[in-house]
XYZ file of C-alpha atoms in Angstrom:
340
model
C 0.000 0.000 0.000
C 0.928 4.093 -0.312
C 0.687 3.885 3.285
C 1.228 2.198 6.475
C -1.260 -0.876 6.438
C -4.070 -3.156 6.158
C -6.350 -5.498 7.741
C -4.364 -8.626 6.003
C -0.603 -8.440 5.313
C 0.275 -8.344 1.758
C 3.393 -10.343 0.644
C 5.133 -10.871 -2.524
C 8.667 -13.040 -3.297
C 10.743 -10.181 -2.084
C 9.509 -10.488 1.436
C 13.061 -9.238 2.550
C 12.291 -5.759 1.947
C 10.083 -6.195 4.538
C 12.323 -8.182 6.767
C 15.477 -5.307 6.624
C 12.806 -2.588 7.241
C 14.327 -0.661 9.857
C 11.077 -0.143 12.304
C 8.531 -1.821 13.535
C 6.683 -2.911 10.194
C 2.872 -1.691 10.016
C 0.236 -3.752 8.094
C 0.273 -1.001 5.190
C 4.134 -0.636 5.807
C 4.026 -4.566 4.892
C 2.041 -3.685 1.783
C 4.491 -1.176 0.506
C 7.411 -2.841 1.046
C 6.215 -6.376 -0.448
C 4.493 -3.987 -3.353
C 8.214 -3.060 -4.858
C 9.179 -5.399 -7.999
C 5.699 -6.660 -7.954
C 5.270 -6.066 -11.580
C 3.921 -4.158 -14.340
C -0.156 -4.103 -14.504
C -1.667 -5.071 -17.456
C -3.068 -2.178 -19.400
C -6.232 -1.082 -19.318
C -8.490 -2.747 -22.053
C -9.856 -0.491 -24.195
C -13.953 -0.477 -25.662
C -15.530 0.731 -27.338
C -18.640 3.064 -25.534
C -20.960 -0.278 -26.766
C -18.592 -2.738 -25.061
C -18.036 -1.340 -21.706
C -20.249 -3.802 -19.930
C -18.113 -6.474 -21.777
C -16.455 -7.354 -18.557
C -15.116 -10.943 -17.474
C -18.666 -12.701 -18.316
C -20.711 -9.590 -19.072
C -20.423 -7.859 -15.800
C -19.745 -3.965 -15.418
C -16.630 -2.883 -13.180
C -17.181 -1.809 -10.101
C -15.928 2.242 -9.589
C -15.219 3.930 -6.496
C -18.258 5.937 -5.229
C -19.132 8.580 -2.781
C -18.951 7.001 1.126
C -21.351 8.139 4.217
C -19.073 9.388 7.266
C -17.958 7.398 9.994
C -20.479 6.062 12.294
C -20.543 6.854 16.008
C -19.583 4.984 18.712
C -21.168 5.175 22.428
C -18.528 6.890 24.259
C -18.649 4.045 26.890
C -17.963 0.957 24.906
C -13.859 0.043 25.307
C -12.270 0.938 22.410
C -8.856 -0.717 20.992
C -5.641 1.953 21.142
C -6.345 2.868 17.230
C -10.164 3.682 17.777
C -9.406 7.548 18.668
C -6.361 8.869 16.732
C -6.487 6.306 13.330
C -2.857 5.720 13.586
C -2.138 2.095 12.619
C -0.106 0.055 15.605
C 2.768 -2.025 14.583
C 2.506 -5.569 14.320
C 2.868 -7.598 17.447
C 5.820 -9.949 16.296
C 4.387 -11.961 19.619
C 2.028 -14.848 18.982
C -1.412 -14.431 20.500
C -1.262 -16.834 23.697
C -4.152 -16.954 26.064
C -4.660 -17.889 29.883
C -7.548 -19.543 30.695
C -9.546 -16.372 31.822
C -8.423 -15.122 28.264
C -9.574 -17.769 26.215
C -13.119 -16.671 28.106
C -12.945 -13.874 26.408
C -11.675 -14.638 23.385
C -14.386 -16.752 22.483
C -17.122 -14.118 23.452
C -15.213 -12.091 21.077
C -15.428 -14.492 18.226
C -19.328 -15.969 18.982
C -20.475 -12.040 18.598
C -18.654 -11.856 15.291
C -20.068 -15.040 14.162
C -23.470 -13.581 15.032
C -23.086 -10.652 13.236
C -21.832 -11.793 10.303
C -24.716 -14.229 10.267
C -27.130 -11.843 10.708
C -24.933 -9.439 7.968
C -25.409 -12.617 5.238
C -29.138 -12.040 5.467
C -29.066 -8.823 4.302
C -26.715 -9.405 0.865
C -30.058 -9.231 -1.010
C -30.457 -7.142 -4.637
C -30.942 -3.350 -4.409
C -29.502 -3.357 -0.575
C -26.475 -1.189 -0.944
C -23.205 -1.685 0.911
C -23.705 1.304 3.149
C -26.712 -0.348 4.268
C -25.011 -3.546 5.727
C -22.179 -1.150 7.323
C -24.897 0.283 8.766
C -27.321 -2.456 9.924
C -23.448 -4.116 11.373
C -22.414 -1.405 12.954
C -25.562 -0.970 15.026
C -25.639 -4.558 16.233
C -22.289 -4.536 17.003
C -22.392 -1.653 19.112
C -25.841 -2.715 20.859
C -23.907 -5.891 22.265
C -21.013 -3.196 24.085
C -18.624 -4.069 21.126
C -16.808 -2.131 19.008
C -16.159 -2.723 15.212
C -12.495 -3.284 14.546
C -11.845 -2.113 11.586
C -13.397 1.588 11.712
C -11.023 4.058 12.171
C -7.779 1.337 11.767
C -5.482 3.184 9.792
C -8.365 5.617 9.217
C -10.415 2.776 7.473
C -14.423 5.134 7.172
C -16.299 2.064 8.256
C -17.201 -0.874 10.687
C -17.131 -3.609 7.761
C -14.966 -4.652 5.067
C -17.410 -5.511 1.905
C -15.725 -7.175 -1.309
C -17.984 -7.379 -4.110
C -17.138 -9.644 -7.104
C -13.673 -8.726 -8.167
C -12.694 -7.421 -5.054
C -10.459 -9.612 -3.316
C -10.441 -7.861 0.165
C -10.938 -4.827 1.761
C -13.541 -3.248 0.492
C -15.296 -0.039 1.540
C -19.140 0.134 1.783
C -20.523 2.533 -0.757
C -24.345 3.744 -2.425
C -23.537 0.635 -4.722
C -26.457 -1.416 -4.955
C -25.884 -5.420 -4.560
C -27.412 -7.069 -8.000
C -28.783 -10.761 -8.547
C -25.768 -12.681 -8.948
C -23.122 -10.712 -7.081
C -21.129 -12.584 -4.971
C -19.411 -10.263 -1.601
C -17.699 -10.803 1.246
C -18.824 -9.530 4.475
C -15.160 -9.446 6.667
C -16.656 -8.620 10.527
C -14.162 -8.113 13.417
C -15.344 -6.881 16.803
C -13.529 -5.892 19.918
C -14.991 -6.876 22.737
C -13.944 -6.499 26.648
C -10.125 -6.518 24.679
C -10.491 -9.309 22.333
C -10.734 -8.987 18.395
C -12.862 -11.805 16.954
C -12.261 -12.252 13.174
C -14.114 -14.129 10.418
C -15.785 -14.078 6.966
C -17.623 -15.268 4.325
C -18.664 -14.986 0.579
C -22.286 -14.636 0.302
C -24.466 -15.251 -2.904
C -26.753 -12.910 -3.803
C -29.372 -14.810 -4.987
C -28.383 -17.128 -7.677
C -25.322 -17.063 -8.702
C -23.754 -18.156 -12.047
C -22.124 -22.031 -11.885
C -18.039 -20.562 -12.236
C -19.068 -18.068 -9.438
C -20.748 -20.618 -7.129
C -17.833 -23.226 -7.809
C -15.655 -20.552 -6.902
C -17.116 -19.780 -3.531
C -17.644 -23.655 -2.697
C -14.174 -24.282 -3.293
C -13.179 -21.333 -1.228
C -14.816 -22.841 1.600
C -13.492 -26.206 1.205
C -10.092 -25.177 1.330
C -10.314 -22.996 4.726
C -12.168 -26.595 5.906
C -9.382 -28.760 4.353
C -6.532 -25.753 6.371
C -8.448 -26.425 9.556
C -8.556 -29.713 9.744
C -4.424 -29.922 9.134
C -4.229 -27.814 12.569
C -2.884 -29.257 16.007
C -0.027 -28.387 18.224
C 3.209 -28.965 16.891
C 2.128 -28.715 12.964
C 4.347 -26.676 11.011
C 2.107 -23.683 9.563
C 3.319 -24.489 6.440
C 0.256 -26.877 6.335
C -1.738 -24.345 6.024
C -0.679 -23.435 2.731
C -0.518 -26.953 1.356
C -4.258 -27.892 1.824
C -5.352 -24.707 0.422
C -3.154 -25.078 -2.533
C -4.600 -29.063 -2.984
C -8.100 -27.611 -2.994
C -7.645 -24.844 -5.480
C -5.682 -27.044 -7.522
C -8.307 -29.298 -7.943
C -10.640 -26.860 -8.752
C -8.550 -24.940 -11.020
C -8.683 -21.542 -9.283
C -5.790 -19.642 -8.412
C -4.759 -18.994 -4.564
C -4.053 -15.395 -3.834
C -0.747 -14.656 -2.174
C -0.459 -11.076 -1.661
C -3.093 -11.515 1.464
C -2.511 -13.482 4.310
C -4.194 -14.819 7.780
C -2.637 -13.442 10.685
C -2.365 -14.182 14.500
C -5.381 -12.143 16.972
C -6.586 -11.563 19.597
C -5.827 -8.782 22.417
C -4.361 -7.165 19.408
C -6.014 -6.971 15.576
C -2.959 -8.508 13.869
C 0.157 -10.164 15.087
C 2.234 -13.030 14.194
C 2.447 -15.536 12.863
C 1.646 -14.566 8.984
C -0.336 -17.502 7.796
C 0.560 -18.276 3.932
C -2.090 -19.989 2.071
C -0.018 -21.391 -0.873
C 2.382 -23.887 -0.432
C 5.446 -22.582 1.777
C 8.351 -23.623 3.873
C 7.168 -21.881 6.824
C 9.177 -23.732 9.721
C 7.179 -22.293 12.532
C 4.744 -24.544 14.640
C 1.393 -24.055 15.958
C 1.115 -23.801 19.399
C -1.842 -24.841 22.495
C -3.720 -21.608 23.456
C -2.265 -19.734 20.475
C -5.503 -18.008 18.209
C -4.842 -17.171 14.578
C -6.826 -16.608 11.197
C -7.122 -19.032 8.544
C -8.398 -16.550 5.270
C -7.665 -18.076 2.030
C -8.806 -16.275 -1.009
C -9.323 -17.856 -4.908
C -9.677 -16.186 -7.790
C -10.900 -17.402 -11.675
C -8.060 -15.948 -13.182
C -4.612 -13.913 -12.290
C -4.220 -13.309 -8.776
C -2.213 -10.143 -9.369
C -4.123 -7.166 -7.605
C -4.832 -3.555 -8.123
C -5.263 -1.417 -4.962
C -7.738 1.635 -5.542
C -6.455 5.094 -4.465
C -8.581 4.968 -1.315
C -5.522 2.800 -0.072
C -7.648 -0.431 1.098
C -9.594 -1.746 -2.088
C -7.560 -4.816 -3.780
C -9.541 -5.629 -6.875
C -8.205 -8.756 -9.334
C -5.967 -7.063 -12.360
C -8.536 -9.078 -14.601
C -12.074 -8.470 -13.259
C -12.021 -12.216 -12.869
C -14.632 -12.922 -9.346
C -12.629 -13.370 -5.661
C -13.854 -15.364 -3.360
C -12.642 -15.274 0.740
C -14.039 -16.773 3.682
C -12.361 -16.849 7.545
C -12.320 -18.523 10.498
C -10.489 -17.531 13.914
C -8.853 -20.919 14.947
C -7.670 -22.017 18.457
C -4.871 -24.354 18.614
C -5.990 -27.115 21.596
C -3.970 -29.949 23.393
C -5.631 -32.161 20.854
C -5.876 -30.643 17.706
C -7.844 -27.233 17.455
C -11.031 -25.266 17.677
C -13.055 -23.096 15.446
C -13.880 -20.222 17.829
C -15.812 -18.122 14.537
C -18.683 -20.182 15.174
C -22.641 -19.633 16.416
């Protein structure tokens, strides 16, 4: 990224840029410095005024639009250090390990988000615009004494990420209308009594066309295949490998500029969880919490980042797909905290 961060680290081969950076690296400080030698973008294609709905199967681009101001916040629900000044905190190099009075809290953290982003998947119906789901998520969120994660996180304008069709991650809720077929991915996070709880999906709205609902199936199998690889002692390069088997299979493409990440009394923090295959020699350990966030695409996974600094579209148009879980590593294999 232009600037210091984002919700997922972004990585690229030359991930020792990163490593020599001098200060503590920031999520968008991680984008920037994995961005360098990431390649030339494809040119634009060029259409005639006829064609310009012509767009990976027919469907229009989407554009950056006008956004509603930040929502408010009761003054007496606990914010996280970021919630007040914007400024982005470094990344805990740490691993998230809880006590068991943490892990109580931890998982009330990561039952509300569930709940919310069940109740968010309800509302990914046509003619409901973006805004509307920030809207509807930020009020629940704050009604249960939480507050949303990612508003105001290195200035981020809203309380949900929302990644239509060829948006890979990040997006910002807009006046855009969701349309029958879309595909998006509602990203929740909520801070509650200290604890982030993280997780996401890829919702259809209504039907969707067979590539985009193989897509999104697929998806999901491979953060199920990732989870079920987890215990203590498992190197988290196994992570990588199931998701790669899956979208192999499948014949999607894994994204690798976007990676899961370790939370809890902090929004990100080690370890950086690849999802293509990897020689990651770290280990999982018991009581350690971490996000498993795998995201396929149809086509390239090279990215474009808007210039509102969070937006990652596909450099194609081809559809992304994402889903997340917040994962608990037990004594005997693991937990999926993320859950109702």
């Amino acid at each position: 990224m232009q600037q210091a961060g984002m919700f997922r680290c972004r990585l690229s081969s030359n991930q020792r840029l990163i490593a020599a950076a001098p200060h503590s690296a920031s999520h968008r400080c991680v984008h920037a410095a994995a961005g360098k030698g990431f390649g030339t973008l494809k040119p634009s294609l060029k259409k005639s005024s006829a064609q310009q709905t012509d767009y990976w199967n027919g469907r229009e681009p989407l554009k950056m639009l006008p956004i509603t101001p930040m929502r408010l916040v009761p003054p007496e629900i606990k914010r996280p250090p970021y919630a007040n000044s914007g400024k982005l905190p470094p990344v805990d190099r740490q691993p998230q390990m809880h006590t068991p009075e943490g892990l109580v809290k931890m998982r009330a953290a990561c039952k509300l988000a569930a709940e919310v982003l069940s109740y968010a998947g309800t509302l990914a119906l046509p003619g409901v615009s973006t805004d509307e789901i920030d809207r509807a998520v930020h009020e629940m969120i704050v009604h249960r004494g939480a507050y949303p994660s990612p508003l105001n996180y290195g200035k981020f304008p809203k309380s949900v990420c929302t990644s239509v069709n060829e948006v890979m991650c990040h997006g910002i809720p807009d006046s855009r209308q969701l349309q029958e077929g879309d595909i998006i991915n509602i990203d929740v996070t909520v801070y509650l009594d200290g604890y982030h709880g993280d997780t996401s999906r890829t919702f259809f709205v209504h039907d969707p066309e067979p590539n985009a609902r193989r897509l999104v199936e697929a998806n999901e199998e491979a953060l199920q295949a990732a989870i079920k690889v987890c215990g203590p002692g498992v190197p988290l390069s196994a992570i990588g490998a199931a998701c790669a088997d899956v979208a192999q299979k499948h014949k999607f493409t894994v994204v690798r500029d976007f990676i899961g990440h370790g939370v809890g009394t902090v929004f990100h923090a080690a370890p950086e969880v690849l999802h293509h295959r990897n020689t990651q020699s770290a280990k999982m350990q018991v009581n350690q919490t971490f996000t498993i966030e795998p995201i396929f695409v149809e086509g390239s996974n090279k990215s474009i980042t808007w210039k509102d600094d969070w937006t990652a579209t596909t450099i194609d148009g081809g559809l992304a797909a994402q889903c997340e879980h917040t994962i608990l590593i037990t004594p005997d294999g693991h937990e999926i905290l993320t859950v109702v």
